[in-house]
Short mmCIF file of C-alpha atoms and ligand atoms in Angstrom, two decimals:
data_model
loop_
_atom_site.label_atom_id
_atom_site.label_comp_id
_atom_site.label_asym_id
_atom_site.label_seq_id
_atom_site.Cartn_x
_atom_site.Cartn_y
_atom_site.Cartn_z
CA UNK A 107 17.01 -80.34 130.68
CA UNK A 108 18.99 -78.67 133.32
CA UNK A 109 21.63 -80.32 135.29
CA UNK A 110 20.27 -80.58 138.58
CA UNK A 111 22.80 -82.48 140.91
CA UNK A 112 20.87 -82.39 143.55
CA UNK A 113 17.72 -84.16 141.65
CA UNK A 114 20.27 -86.43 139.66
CA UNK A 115 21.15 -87.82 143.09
CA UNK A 116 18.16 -89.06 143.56
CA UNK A 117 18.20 -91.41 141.38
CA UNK A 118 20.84 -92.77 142.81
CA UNK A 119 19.17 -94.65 146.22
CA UNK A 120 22.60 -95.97 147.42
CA UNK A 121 24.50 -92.59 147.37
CA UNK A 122 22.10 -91.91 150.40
CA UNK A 123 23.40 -94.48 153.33
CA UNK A 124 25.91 -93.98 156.04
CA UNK A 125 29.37 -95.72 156.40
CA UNK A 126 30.94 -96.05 159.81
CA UNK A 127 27.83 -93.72 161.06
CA UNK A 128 28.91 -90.78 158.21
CA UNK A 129 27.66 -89.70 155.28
CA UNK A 130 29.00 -91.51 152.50
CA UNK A 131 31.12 -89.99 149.55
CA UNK A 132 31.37 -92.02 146.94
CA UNK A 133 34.81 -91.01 144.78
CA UNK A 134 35.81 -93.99 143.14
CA UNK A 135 34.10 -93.45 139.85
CA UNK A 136 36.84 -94.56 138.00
CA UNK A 137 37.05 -98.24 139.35
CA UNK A 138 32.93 -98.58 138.85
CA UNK A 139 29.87 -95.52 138.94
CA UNK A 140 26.91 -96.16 140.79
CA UNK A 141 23.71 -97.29 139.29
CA UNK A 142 20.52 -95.34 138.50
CA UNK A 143 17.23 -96.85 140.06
CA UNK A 144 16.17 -96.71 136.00
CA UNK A 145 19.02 -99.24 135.19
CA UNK A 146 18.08 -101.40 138.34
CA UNK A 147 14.69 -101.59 137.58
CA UNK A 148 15.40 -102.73 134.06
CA UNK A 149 17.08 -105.85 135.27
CA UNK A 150 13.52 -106.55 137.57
CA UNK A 151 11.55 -106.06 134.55
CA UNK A 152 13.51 -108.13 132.23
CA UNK A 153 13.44 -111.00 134.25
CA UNK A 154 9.76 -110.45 135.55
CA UNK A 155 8.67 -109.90 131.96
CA UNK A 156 10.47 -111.31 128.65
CA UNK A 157 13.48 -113.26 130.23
CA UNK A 158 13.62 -115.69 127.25
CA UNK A 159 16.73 -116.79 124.90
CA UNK A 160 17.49 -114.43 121.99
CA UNK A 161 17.67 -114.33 118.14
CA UNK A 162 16.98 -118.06 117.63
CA UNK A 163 13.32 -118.05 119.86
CA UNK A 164 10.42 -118.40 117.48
CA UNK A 165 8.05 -117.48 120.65
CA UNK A 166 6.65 -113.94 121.57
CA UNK A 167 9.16 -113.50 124.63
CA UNK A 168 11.90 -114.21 122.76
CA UNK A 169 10.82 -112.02 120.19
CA UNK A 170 10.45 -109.39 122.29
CA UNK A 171 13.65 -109.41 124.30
CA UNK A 172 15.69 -109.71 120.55
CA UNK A 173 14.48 -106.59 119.51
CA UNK A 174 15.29 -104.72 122.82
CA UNK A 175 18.79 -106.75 122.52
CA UNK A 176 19.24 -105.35 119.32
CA UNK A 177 17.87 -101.83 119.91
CA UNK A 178 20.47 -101.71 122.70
CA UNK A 179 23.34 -102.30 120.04
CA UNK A 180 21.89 -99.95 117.71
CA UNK A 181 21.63 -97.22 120.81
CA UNK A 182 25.27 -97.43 121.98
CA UNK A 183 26.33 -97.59 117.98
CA UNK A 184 24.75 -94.08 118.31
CA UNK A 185 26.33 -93.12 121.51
CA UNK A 186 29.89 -93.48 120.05
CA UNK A 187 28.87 -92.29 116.79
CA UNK A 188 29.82 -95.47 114.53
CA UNK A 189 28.64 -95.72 111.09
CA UNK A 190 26.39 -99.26 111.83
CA UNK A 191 25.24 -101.13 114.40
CA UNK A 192 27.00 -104.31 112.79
CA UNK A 193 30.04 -102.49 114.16
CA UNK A 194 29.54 -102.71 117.75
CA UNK A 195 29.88 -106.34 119.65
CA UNK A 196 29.22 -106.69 123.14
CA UNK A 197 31.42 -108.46 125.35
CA UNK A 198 32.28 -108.53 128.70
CA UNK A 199 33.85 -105.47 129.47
CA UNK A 200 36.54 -103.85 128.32
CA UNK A 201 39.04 -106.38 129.22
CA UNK A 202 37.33 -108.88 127.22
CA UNK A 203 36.99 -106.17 124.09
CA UNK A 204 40.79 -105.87 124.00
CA UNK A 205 41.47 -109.43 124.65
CA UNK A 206 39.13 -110.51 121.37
CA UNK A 207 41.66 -107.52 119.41
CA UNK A 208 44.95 -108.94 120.57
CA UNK A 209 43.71 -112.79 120.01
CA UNK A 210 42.33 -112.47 116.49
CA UNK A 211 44.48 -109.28 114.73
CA UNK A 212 47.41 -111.66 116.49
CA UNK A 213 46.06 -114.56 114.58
CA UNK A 214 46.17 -113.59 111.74
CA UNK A 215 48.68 -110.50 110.69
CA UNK A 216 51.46 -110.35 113.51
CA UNK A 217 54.49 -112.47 112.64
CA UNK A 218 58.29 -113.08 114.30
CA UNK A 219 59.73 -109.69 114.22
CA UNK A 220 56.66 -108.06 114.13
CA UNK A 221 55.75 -104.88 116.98
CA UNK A 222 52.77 -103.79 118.62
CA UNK A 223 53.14 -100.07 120.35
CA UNK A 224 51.36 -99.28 123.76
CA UNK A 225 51.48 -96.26 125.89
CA UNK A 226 53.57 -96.32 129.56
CA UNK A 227 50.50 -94.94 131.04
CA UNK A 228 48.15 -98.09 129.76
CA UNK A 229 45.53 -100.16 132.77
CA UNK A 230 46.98 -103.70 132.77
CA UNK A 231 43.83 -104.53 130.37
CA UNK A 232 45.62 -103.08 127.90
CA UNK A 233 49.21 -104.28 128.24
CA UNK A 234 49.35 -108.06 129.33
CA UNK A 235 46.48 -108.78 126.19
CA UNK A 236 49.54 -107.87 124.10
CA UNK A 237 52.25 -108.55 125.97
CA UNK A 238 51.06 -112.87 126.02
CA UNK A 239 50.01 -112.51 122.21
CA UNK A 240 53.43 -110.76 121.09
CA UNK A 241 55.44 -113.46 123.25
CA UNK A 242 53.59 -116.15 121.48
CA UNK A 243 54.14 -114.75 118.33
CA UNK A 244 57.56 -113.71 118.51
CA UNK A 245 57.25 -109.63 118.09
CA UNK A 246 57.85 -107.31 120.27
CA UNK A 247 55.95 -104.82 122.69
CA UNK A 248 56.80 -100.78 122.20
CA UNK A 249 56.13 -98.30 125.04
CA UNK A 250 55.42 -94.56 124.28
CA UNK A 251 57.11 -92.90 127.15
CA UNK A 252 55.37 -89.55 128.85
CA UNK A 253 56.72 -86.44 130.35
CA UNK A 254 56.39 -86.33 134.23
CA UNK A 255 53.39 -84.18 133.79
CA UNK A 256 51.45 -87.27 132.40
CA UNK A 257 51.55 -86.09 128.75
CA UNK A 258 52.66 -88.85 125.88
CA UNK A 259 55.90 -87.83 124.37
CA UNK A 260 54.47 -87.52 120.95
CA UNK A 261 58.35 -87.45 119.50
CA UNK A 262 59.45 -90.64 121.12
CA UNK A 263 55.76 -91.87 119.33
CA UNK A 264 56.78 -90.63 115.98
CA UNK A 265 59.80 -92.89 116.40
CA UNK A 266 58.48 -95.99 117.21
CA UNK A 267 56.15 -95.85 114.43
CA UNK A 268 57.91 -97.80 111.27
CA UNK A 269 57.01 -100.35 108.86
CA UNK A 270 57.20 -103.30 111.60
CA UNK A 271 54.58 -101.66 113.43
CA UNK A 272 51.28 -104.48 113.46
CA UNK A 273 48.89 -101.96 115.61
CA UNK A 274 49.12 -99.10 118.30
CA UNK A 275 46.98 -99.25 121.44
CA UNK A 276 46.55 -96.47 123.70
CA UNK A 277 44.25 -95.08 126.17
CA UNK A 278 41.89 -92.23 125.60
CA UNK A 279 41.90 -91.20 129.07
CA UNK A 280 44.65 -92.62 131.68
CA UNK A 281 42.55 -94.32 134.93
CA UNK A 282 45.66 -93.19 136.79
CA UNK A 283 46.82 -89.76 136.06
CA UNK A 284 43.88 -88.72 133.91
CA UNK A 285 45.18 -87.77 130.62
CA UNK A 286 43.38 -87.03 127.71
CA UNK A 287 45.26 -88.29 125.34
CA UNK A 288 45.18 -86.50 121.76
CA UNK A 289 44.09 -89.81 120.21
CA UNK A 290 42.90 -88.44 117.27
CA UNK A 291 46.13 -86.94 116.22
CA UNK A 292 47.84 -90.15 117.34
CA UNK A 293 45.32 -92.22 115.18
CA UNK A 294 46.09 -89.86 111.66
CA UNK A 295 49.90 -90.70 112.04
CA UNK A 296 49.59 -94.07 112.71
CA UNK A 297 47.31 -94.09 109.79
CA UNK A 298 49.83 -92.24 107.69
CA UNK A 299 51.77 -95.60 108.16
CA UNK A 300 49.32 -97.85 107.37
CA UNK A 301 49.01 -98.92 111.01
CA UNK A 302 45.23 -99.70 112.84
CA UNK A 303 44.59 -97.99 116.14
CA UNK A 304 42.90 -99.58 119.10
CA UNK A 305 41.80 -96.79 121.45
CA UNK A 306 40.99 -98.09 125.64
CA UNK A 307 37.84 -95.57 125.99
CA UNK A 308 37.25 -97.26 129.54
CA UNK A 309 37.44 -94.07 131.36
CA UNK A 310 36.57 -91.93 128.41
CA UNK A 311 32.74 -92.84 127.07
CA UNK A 312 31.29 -92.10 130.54
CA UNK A 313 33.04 -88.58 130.41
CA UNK A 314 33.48 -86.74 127.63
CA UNK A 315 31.37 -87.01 124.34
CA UNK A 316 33.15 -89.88 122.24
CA UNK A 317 32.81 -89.85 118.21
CA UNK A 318 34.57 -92.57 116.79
CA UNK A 319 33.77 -92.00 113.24
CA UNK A 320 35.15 -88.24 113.66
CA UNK A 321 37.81 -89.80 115.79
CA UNK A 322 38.58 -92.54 113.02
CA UNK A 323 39.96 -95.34 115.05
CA UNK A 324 39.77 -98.67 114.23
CA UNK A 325 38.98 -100.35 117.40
CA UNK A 326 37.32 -99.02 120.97
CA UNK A 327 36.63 -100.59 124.45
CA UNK A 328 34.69 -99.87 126.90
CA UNK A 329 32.82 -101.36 129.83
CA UNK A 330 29.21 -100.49 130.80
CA UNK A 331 29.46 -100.51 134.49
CA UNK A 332 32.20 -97.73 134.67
CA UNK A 333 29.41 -95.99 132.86
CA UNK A 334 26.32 -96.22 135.36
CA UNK A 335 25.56 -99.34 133.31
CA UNK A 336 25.05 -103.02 135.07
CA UNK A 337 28.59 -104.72 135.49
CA UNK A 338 29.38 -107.84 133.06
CA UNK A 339 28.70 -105.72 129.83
CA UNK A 340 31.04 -104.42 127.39
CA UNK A 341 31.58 -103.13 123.88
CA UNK A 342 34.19 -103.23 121.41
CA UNK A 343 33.42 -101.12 118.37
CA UNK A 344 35.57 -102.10 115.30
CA UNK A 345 35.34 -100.43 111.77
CA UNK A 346 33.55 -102.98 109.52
CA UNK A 347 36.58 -103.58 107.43
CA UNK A 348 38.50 -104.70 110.56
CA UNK A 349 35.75 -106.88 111.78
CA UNK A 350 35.73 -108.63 108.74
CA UNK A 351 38.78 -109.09 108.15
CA UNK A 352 39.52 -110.70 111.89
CA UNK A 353 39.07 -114.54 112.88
CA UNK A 354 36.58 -115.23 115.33
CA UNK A 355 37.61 -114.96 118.98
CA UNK A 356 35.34 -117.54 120.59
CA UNK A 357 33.47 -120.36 118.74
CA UNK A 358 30.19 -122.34 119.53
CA UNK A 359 26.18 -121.59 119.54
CA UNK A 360 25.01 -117.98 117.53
CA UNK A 361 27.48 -117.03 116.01
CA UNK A 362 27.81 -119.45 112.51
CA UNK A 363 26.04 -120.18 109.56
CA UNK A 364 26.45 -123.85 108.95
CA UNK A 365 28.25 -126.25 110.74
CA UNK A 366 29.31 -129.67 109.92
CA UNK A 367 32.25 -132.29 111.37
CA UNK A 368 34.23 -131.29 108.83
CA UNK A 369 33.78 -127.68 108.35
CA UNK A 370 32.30 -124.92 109.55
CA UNK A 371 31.21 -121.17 108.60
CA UNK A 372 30.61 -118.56 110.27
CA UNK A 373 27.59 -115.78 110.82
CA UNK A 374 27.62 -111.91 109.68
CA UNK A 375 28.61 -109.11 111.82
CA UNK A 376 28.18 -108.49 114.23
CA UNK A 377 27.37 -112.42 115.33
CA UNK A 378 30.79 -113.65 114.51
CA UNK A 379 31.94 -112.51 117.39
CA UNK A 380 29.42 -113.45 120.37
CA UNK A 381 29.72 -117.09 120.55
CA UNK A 382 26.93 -118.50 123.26
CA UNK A 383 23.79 -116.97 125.26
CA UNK A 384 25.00 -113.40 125.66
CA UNK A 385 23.94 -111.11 129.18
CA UNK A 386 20.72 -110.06 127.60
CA UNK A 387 19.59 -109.20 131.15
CA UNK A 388 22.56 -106.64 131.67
CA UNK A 389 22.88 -105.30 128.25
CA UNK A 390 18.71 -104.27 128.42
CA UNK A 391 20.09 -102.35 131.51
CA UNK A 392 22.48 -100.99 129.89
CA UNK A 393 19.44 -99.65 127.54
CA UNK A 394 18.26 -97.74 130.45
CA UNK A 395 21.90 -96.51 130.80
CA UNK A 396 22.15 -94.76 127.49
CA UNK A 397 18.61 -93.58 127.37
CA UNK A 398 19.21 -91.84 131.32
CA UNK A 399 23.05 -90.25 129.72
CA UNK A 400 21.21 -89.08 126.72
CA UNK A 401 18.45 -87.43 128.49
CA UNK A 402 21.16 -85.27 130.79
CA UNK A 403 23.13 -85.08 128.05
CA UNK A 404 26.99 -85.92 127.42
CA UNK A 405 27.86 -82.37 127.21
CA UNK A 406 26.47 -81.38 130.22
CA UNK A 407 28.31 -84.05 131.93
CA UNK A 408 31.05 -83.75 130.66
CA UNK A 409 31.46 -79.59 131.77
CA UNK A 410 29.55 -80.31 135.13
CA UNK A 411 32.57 -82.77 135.59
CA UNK A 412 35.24 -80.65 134.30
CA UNK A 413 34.02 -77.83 136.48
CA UNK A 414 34.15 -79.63 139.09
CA UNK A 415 37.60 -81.45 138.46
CA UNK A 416 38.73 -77.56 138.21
CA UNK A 417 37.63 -76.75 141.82
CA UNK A 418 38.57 -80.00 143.17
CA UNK A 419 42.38 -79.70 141.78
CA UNK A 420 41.97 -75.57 143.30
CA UNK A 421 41.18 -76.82 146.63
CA UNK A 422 43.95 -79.94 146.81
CA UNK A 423 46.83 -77.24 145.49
CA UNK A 424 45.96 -75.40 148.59
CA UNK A 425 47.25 -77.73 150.61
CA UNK A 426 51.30 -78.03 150.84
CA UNK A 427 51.57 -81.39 151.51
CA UNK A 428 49.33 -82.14 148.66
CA UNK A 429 51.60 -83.79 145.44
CA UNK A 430 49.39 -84.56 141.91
CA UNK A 431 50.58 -87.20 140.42
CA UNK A 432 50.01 -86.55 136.91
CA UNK A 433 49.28 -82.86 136.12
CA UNK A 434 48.23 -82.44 132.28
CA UNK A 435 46.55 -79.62 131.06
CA UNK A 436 44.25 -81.84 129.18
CA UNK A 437 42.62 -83.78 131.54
CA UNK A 438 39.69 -85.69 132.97
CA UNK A 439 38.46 -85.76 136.78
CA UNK A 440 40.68 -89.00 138.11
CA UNK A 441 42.83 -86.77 140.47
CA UNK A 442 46.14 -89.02 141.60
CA UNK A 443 47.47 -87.77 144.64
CA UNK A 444 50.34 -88.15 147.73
CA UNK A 445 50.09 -86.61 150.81
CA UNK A 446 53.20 -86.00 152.34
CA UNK A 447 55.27 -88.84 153.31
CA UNK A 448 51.92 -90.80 154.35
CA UNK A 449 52.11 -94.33 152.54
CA UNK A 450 48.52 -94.46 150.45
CA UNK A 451 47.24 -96.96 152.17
CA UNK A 452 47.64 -95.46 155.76
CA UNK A 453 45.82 -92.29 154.20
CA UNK A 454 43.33 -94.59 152.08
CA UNK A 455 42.02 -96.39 155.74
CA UNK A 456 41.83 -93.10 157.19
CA UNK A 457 39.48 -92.10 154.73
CA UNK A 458 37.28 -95.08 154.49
CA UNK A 459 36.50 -94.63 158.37
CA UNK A 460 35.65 -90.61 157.40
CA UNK A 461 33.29 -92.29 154.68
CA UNK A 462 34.89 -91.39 151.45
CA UNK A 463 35.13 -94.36 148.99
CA UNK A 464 38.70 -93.65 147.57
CA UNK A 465 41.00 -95.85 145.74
CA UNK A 466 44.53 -96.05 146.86
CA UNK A 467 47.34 -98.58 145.39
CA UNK A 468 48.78 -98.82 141.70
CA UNK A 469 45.26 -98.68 140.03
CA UNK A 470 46.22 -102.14 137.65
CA UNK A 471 48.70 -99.87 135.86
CA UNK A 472 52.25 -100.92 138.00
CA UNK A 473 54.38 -99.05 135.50
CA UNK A 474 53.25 -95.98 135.98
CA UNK A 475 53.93 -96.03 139.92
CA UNK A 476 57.37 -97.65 138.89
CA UNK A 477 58.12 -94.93 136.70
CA UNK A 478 57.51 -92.35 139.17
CA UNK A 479 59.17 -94.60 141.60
CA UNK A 480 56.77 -94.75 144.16
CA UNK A 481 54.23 -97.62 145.80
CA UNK A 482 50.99 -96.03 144.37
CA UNK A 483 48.86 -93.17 144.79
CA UNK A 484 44.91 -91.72 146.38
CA UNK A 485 42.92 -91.50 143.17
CA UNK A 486 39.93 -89.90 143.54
CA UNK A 487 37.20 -89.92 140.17
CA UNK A 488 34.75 -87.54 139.75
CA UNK A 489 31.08 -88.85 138.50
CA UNK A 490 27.76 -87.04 137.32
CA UNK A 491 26.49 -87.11 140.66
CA UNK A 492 29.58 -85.70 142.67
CA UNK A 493 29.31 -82.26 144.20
CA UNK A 494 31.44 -78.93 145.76
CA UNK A 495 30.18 -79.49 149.32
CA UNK A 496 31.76 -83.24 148.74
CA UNK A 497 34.96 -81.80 147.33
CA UNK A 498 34.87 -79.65 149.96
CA UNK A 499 34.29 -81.77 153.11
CA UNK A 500 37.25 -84.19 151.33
CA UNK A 501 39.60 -81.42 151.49
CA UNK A 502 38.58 -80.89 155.22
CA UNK A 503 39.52 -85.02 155.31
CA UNK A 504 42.77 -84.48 153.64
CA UNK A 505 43.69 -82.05 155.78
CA UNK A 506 42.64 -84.42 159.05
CA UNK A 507 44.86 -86.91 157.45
CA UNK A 508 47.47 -84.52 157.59
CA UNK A 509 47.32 -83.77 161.09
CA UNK A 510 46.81 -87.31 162.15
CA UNK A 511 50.10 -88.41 160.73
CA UNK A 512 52.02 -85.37 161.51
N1 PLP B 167 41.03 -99.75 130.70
C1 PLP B 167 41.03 -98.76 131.60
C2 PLP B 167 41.63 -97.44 131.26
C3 PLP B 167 40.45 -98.97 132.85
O1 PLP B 167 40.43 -97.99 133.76
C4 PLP B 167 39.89 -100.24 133.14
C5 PLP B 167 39.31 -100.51 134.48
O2 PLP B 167 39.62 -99.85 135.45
C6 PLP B 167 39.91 -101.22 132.15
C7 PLP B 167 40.48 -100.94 130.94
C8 PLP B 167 39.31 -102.57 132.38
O3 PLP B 167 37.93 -102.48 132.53
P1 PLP B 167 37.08 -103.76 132.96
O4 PLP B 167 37.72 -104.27 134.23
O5 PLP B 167 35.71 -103.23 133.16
O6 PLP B 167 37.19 -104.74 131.85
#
């Protein structure tokens, strides 16, 4: 199929309404996409059609809605590439994906003394999990520095990997300065130490085509509604040695195998880690998700959205007053920005009223902005559905800013 932005959009109803009486560009990709109408519709026909309980119904509906449940797990276990479906647990969202990691791994293998390595460029999801569990447990939190171009400083990484090291938990691609992180090289010399790798795909999976097998982390997160998906859905995936090896997270309904008062076990992968009714609703939307990225295909995405970051970073170095924040070579379209001496938030109102959604502020990764030593930055992320003339009428709104503030 070709990619047809124009007919993608489309599918898309609320990318066609007017904010403040002008057309509205949506550029906040980054914080959550838009949904397609196949994804809404989903949620109508789940609940007009098999909304029942799952795995334990003996009745038709429930029957029915447990096999799309699990069809779903076995779809986005193909979308990342794992080598089972067993592997993949749904949470949340990513926040809850790396919050099960830091809980259980803290359980049971970090000790006093211990240290768990994170990047300086990580979203707050993946810091404070690890920042409570290490103060609770008495180790110690490591920070891979990065070159004021946004690229880890794979030396000072080299270094802080030694036989304390627990785990190492980085982003794949940085929701503030938009990285691409070389996780896979990252992963092989952790593994040369014996160390497991937790990768924050959050901003990756809806981007770029993610193999975790080839990739050969141990853990990945990611939420569904950053990926056109419904919002309360998430997935960690976790290599099936991990996942067995790890406590529980949470405890209750669906996820044992016999319980009494004085003892308890617990089910088989992948149940041991959804305690309770999970979203069935939102995860069958999700469904729709994966089926809609798979028929316009990752790779397509993925270069319509590098072309596009391409013209969009073209256009913004045209302006003077125009500073990146975070310029790597390898990167993704989340475009961090400062215009002139204009605080982000003054520029950020200005283009709300123009209709641009934008985000402006630290993006729930504080260090970053403290490192560069300023208040926070305009992001601006790029989705499937984003086009030139857009880039091109927010350049004309960058420049307005400009003038308005001069
Ligand atoms: N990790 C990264 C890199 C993110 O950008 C985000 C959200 O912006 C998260 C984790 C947390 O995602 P969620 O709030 O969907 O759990």
């Amino acid at each position: 199929m070709s990619f047809d932005v124009e007919q993608i959009r489309a599918d898309f109803p609320i990318l066609h309404q007017q904010v403040y009486h002008k057309p509205l560009v949506y550029l906040d990709n980054a914080a959550t996409t838009q949904k397609p109408l196949a994804v809404i519709d989903a949620l109508r026909d789940y609940y007009t059609t098999i909304n029942s309980n799952i795995h334990r119904g003996v009745h038709y509906l429930s029957q029915q809605a447990t096999l799309a449940f699990e069809e779903t797990r076995q779809l986005v276990s193909e979308y990342v590439h794992a080598r089972h479906g067993y592997e993949i647990i749904f949470t949340k969202g990513a926040t809850e994906s790396i919050n099960l990691v830091a809980s259980s791994f803290g359980r049971e293998f970090v000790k006093p003394g211990d240290e768990i390595v994170i990047s300086a460029m990580e979203h707050h999801a993946n810091i404070l999990p690890w920042q409570l569990m290490c103060a609770e447990k008495g180790a110690t939190l490591r920070i891979i520095p990065f070159h004021v171009n946004g690229e880890l400083i794979q030396e000072a990484y080299r270094d802080l990997l030694n036989d304390k090291t627990r785990l190492v938990a980085i982003t794949h691609v940085s929701n503030a300065l938009g990285t691409i992180n070389p996780v896979r090289e990252m992963i092989a010399l952790a593994h040369e130490h014996g160390i497991p790798v937790l990768v924050d795909g959050a901003q990756a999976v809806p981007h770029l085509p993610v193999d975790v097998t080839e990739m050969d982390c141990d853990f990945y997160c990611f939420s569904a509604h950053k990926m056109y998906g419904p919002m309360g859905v998430g997935v960690l995936y976790g290599r099936e040695e991990w996942l067995n090896k790890l406590p529980p997270y949470q405890s209750g309904g669906e996820m044992i195998r016999t319980v009494t008062f004085e003892k308890s076990t617990f089910g088989e992968l992948p149940f041991k880690f959804e305690a309770g009714t999970p979203n069935v609703a939102d995860i069958l939307g999700f469904r729709e998700t994966l089926l809609y990225l798979d028929r316009l295909g990752i790779d397509q995405i993925a270069s319509h959205e590098e072309s596009l970051m391409r013209y969009t970073l073209d256009q913004l170095r045209t302006i003077p007053e125009v500073r990146l924040v975070g310029d790597s070579p390898h990167r993704a379209g989340v475009i961090s920005f400062l215009i002139g001496d204009v605080h982000p938030y003054d520029a950020g109102a200005v283009l709300d009223k123009l209709g641009f959604a934008v985000r402006t502020g630290h993006h729930c990764a504080q260090p970053i902005m403290d490192i560069y030593g300023i208040p926070g930055t305009i992001r601006i992320s790029l989705g499937l559905y984003n086009t030139r003339d857009e880039v091109d009428s927010f350049t004309r709104a960058v420049k307005r800013v400009i003038e308005m503030f001069r």
